[in-house]
Coordinates of C-alpha atoms in Angstrom, one line a residue:
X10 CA 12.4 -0.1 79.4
X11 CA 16.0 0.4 78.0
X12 CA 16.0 -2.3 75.6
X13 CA 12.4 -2.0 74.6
X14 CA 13.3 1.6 73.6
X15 CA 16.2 0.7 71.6
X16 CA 14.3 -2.2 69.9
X17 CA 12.1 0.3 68.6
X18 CA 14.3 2.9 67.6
X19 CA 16.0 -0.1 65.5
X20 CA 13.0 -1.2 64.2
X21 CA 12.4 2.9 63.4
X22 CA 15.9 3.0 61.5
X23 CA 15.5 -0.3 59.0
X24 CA 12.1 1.0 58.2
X25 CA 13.2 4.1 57.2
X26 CA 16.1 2.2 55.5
X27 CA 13.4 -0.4 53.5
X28 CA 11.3 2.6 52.7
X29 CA 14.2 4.7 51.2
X30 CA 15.2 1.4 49.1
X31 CA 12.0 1.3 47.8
X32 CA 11.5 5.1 46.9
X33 CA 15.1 4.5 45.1
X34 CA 14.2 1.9 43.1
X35 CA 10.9 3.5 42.3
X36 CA 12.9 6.1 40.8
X37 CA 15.5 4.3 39.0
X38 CA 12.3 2.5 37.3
X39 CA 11.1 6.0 36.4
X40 CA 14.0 7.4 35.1
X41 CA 14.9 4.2 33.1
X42 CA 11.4 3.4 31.9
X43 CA 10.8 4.1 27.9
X44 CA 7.8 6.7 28.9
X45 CA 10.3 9.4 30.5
X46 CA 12.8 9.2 27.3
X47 CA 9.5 9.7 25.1
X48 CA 8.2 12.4 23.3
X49 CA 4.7 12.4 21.9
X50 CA 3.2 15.3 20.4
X51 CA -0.7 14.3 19.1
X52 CA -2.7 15.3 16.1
X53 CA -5.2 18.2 16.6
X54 CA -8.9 18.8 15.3
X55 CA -10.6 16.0 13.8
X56 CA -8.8 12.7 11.9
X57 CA -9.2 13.7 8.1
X58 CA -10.7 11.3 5.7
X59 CA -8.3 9.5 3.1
X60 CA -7.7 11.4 0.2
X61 CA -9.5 10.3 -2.5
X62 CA -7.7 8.8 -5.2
X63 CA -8.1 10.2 -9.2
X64 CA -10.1 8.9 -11.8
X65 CA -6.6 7.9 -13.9
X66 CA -2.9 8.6 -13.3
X67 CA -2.1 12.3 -13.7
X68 CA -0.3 13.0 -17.0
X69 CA 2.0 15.1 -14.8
X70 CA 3.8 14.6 -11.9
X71 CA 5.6 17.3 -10.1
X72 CA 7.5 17.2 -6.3
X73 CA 5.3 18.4 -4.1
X74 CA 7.3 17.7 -0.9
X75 CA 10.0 15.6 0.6
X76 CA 11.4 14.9 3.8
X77 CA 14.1 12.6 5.1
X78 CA 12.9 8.8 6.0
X79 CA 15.8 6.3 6.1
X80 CA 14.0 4.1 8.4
X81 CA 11.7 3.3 5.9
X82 CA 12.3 0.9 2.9
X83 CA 9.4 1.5 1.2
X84 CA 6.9 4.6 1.6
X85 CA 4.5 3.8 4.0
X86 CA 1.1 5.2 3.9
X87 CA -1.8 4.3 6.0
X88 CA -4.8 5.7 6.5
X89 CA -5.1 9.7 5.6
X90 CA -1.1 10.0 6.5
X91 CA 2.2 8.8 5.3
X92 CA 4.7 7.8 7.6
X93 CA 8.1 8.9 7.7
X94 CA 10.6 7.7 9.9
X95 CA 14.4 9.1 10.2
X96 CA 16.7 8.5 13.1
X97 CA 14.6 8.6 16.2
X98 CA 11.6 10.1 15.1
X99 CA 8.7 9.1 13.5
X100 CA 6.6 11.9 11.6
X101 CA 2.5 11.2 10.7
X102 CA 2.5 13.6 7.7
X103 CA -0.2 15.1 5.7
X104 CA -0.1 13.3 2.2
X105 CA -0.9 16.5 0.4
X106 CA 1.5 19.7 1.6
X107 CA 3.6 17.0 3.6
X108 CA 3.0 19.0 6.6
X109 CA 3.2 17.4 10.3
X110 CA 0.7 16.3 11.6
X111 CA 1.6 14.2 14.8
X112 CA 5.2 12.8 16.2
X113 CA 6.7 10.2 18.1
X114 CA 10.2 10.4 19.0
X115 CA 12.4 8.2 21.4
X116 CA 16.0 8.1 22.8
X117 CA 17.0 4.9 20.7
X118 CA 17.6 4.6 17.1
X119 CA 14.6 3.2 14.1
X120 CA 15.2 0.3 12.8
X121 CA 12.5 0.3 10.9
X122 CA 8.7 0.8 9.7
X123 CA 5.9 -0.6 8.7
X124 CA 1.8 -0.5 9.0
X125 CA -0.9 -3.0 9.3
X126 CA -4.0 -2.7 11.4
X127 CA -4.3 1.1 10.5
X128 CA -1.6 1.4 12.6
X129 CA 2.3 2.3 11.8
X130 CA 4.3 0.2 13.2
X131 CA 8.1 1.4 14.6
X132 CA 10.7 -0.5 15.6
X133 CA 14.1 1.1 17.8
X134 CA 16.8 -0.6 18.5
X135 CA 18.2 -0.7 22.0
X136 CA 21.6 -2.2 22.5
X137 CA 22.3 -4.9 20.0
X138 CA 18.6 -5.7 19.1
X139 CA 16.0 -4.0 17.4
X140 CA 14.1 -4.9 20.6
X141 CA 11.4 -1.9 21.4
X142 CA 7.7 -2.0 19.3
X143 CA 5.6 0.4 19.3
X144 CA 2.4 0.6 17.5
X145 CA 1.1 4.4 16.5
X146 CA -2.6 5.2 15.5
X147 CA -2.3 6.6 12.4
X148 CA -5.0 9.0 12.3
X149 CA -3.7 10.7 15.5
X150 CA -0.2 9.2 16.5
X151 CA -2.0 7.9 19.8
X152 CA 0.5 4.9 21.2
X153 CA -1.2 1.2 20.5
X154 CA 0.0 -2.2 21.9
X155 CA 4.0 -2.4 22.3
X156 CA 6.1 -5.0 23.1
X157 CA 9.7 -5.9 23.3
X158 CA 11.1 -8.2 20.6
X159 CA 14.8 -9.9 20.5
X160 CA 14.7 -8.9 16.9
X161 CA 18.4 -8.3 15.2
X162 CA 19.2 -5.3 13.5
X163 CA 18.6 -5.1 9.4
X164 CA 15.0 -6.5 10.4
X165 CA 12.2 -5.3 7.6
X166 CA 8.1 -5.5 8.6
X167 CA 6.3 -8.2 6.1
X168 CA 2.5 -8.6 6.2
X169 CA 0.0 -11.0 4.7
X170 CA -2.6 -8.8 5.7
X171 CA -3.3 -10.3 9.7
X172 CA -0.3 -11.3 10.9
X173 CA 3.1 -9.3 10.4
X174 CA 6.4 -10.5 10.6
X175 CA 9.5 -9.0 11.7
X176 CA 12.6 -10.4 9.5
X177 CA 15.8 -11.2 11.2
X178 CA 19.3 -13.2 9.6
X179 CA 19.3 -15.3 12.3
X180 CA 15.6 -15.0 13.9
X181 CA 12.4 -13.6 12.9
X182 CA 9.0 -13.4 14.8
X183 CA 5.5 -12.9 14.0
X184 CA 2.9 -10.4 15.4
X185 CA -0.9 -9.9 16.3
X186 CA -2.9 -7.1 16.2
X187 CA -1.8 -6.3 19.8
X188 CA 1.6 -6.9 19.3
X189 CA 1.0 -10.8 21.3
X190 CA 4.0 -12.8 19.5
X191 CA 2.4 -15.5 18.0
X192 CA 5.5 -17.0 16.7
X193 CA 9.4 -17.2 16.8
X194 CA 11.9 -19.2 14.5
X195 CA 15.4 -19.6 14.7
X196 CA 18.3 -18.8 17.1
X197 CA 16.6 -17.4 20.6
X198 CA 18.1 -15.2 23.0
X199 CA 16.8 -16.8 26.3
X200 CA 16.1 -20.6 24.9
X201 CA 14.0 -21.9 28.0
X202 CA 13.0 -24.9 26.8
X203 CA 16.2 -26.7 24.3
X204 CA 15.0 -28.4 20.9
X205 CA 11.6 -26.4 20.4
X206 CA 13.8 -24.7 17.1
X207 CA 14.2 -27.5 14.5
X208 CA 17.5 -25.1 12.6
X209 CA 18.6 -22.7 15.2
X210 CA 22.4 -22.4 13.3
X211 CA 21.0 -21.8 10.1
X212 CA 21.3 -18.3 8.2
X213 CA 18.2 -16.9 7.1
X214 CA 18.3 -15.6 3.6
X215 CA 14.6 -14.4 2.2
X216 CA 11.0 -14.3 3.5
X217 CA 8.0 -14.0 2.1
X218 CA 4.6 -14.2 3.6
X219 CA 0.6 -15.1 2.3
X220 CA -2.2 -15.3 4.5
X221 CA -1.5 -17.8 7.0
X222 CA 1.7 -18.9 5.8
X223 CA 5.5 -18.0 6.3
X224 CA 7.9 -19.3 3.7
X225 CA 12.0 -18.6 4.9
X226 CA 15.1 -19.7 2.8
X227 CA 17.4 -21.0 4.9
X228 CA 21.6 -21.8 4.5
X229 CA 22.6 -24.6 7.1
X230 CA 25.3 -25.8 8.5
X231 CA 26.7 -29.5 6.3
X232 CA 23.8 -28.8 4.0
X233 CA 25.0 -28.4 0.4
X234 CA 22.2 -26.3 -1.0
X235 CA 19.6 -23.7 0.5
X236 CA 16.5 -25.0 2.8
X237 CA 13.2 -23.5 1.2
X238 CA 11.1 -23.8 4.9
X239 CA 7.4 -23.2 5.1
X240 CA 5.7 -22.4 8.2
X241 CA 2.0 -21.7 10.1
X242 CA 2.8 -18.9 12.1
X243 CA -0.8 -18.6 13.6
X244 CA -1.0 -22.7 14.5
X245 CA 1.4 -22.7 17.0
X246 CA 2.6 -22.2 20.5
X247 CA 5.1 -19.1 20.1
X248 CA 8.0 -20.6 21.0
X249 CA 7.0 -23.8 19.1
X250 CA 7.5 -23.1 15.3
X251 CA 4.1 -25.5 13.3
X252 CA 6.6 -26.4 10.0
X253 CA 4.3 -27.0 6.9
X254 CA 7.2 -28.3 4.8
X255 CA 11.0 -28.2 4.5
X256 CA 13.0 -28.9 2.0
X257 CA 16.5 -28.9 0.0
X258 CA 16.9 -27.3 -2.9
X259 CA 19.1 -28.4 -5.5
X260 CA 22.0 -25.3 -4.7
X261 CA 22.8 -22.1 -2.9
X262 CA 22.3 -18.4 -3.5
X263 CA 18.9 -19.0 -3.9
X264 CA 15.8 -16.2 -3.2
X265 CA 12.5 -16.9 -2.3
X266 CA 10.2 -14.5 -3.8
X267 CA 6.4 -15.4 -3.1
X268 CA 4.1 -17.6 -1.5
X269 CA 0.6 -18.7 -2.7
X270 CA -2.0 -21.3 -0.4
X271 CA -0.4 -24.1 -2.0
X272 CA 3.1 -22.7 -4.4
X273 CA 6.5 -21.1 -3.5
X274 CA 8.8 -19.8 -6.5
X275 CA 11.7 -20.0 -5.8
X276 CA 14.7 -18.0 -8.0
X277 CA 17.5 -20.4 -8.0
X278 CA 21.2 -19.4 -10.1
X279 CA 23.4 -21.8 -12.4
X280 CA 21.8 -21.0 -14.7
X281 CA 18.9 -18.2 -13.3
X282 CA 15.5 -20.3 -13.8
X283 CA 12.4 -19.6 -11.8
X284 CA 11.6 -22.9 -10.1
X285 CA 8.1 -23.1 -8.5
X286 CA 7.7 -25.7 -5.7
X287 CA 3.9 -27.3 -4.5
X288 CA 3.0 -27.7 -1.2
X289 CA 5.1 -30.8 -0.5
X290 CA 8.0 -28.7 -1.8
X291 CA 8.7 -30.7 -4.6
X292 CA 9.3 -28.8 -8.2
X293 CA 5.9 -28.1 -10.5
X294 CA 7.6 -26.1 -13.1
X295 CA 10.9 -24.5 -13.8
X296 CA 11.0 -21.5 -16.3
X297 CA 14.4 -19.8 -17.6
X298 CA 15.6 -16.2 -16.8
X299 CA 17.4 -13.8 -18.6
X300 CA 19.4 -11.8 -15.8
X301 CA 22.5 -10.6 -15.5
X302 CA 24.5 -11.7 -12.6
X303 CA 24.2 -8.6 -10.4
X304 CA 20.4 -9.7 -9.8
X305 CA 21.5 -12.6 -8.9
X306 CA 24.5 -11.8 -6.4
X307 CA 24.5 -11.7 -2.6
X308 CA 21.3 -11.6 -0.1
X309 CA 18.7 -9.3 -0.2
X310 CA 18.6 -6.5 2.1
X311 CA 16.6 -7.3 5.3
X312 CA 15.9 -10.8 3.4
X313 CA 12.6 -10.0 1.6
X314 CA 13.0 -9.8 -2.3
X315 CA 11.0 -6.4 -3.4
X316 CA 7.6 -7.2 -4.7
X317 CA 4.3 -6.1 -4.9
X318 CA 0.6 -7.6 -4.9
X319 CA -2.0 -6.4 -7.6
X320 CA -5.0 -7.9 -8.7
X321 CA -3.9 -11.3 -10.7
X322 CA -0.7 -10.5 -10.7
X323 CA 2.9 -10.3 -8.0
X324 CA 5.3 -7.8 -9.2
X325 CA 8.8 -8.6 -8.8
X326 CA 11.7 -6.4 -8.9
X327 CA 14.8 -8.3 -9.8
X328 CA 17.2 -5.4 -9.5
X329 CA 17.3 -5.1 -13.7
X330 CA 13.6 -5.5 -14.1
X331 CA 10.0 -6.2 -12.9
X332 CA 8.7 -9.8 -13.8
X333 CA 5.0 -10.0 -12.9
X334 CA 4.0 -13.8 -11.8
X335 CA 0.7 -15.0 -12.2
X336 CA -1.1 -14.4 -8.7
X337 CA -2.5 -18.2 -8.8
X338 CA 0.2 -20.5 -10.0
X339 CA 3.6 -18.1 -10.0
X340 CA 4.1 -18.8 -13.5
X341 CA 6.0 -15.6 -15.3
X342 CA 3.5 -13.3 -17.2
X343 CA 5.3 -10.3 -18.5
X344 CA 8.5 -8.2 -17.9
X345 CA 9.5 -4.7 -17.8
X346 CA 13.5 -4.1 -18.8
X347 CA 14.7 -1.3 -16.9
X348 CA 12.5 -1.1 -14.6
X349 CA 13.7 0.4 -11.2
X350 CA 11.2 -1.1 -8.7
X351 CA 8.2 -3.1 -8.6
X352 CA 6.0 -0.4 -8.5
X353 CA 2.5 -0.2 -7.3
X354 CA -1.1 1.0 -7.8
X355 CA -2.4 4.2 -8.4
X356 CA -5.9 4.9 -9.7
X357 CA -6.2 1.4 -10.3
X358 CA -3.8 0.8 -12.8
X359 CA 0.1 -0.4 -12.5
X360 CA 2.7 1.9 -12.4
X361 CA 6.6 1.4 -12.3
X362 CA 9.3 3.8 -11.9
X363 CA 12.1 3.4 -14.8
X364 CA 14.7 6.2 -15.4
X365 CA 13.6 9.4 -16.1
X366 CA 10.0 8.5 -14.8
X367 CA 7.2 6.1 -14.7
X368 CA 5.1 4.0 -16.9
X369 CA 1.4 3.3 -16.6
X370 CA 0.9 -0.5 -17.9
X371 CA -1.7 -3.0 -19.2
X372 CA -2.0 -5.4 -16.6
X373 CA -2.6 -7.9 -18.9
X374 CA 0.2 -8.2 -20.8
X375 CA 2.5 -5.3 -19.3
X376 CA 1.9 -3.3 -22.3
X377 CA 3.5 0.5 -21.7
X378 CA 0.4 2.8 -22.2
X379 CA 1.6 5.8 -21.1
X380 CA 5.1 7.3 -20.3
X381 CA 5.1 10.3 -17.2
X382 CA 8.0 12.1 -16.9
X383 CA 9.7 12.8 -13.5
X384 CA 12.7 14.8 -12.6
X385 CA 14.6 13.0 -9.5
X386 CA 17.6 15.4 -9.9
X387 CA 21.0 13.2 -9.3
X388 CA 19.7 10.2 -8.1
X389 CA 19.9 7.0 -10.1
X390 CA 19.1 3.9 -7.4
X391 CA 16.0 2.0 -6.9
X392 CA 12.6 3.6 -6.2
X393 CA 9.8 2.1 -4.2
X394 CA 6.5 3.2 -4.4
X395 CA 2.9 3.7 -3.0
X396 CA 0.3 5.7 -3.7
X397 CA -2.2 7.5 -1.4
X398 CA -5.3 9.2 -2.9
X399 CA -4.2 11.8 -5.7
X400 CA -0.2 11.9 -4.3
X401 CA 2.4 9.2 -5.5
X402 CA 5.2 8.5 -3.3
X403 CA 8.8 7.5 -4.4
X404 CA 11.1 6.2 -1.8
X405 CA 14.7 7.4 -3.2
X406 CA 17.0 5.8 -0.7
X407 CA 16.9 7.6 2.4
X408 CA 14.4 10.4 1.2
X409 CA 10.9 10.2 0.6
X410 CA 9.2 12.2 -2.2
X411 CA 5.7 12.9 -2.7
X412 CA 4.4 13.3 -6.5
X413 CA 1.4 15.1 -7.5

């Protein structure tokens, strides 16, 4: 009877031992989990219709709020809010008084923002990666799909409209609607399977997306010019890159600045020319640039060159100017000296920011038809913009500002 009696108070004490592991490691996964260092505070009442855009751009344009967003590299408006994002926060903010209207905020840093799927998109960094995702409805703030990405930090959001694509020096990766990765290229964290990246060494130095397509200039190892590479990111196993075409250029310091079904153009230096490549990658036509050489020097910032879609036409900002390429073959239409983005639309018609305010233009030939004066104060840098409904939003470096 002895040793039955101490056999069960043995069994009694590692019980009690296993089930006092367990309840510590349920708690070490709830106080590490993302949930308990989140706080999410939800839009009220019903989601507000978008604001309706006016008949023509205003003929005046005052500030009617601002608020601090160095997360984001553009404005980001989607659906009836705009999206601000600074430090750890992101805000869902009404696009006329600027007032709050739902918020996200984590533990970690932003490392960026972006919207597709009437969604915002944020992105925080946690360790050396920008590595958390979180999708955010925009009407209400509600949390979407997430996911955790290996991501590096500088990353920038591309979309072509389906798919969206998280930039990366080294590695990039392409989303889904629910956040399902439906691509990676380039160096991996945890490589599982050895040789599914055909250039995992190489330095990735501009993006640029259409629908169904992912171009990526690329600066190997041995290789005396850049590699213009073209990829399927939605025809392929994720880990598995589906190359279109891949090619090298004639030289370095090259930017790739749009994509069409079948073209790249490609901004190449010594001398600046405008080279645009067919599907094969082979040169179709090569037109000369005037630009100085500060367009032309260094990478740029998260590797996507600032442009912007508009019907017929892709408006690219050089850093001196805005060039508008024709939307079918790339060719160069018109230019804008001066200008200090690419600009955007607003009540139908193109607008860029230049110093001391904005011009309305023809699209057709980039004629200036109207001049609108805007104060920004001190501040002399690039401006991006977007527009939502009646309010025109200027991203000033790490300060949005809404216009109206």
């Amino acid at each position: 009877m002895l040793r039955a009696e101490r056999r069960r108070r043995g069994d009694l004490v590692a019980a009690g031992v296993l089930v006092l592991v367990v309840l510590l490691g349920i708690v070490v996964v709830v106080a590490t989990s993302s949930a308990v260092h989140t706080t999410s505070i939800l839009a009220t009442g019903p989601v507000p219709a978008e604001p309706e855009a006016p008949p023509r751009v205003p003929a005046t344009l005052t500030e009617a709020w601002r608020a601090p967003s160095a997360a984001t590299p553009t404005p980001v408006a989607v659906g009836p809010v705009v999206v601000t994002g600074d430090d750890s926060t992101v805000v869902g903010r009404d696009p006329i008084t600027g007032a709050q209207r739902w918020s996200y905020q984590r533990d970690v840093p932003l490392c960026t923002i972006g919207a597709e799927w009437g969604r915002a998109i944020a992105v925080f960094r946690n360790g050396r990666y920008c590595s958390e995702v979180t999708s955010l409805h925009a009407g209400t703030g509600a949390r979407g799909p997430q996911r955790n990405s290996d991501v590096p930090v500088g990353t920038q959001l591309v979309s072509d409209g389906y798919l969206v694509t998280a930039t990366g020096s080294n590695h990039l990766e392409t989303w889904r609607s629910d956040l399902v990765k439906t691509m990676e290229y380039g160096q991996l964290r945890a490589d599982i399977q050895p040789g599914t990246q055909p250039r995992p060494d190489c330095l990735h130095t501009s993006v640029a997306v259409t629908e169904g397509r992912l171009g990526v200039l690329e600066r190997c190892p041995g290789e005396a010019g850049d590699r213009l590479t073209v990829l399927l990111p939605d025809e392929t196993e994720a880990d598995r890159p589906n190359q279109d075409v891949s090619t090298l250029l004639p030289t370095k310091g090259a930017r790739l600045i749009a994509l069409t079904a079948d073209r790249s153009a490609v901004l190449l230096p010594n001398p600046a020319r405008l080279s645009i490549r067919g599907h094969d990658g082979a040169e179709l036509a090569s037109y000369p640039l005037d630009l100085p050489p500060g367009d032309l020097a260094g990478d740029p910032p998260g590797e996507v060159v600032p442009t912007t879609d508009i019907p017929g036409a892709v408006l690219w900002w050089t850093g001196s100017r805005t060039i508008a390429l024709d939307s079918t073959d790339l060719h160069p239409l018109w230019t804008v000296p001066g200008a200090l983005g690419p600009g955007t639309l607003m009540a139908g018609a193109p607008v860029l920011p230049v110093p001391n305010g904005l011009v309305e233009l023809n699209p057709a030939d980039g004629r200036v038809l109207r001049t609108v004066a805007v104060n920004r104060g001190d501040y002399q840098g690039p401006v991006t913009l977007a527009a939502l409904g009646p309010v025109l939003l200027e991203q000033r470096g790490p300060t949005v500002v809404a216009l109206r």
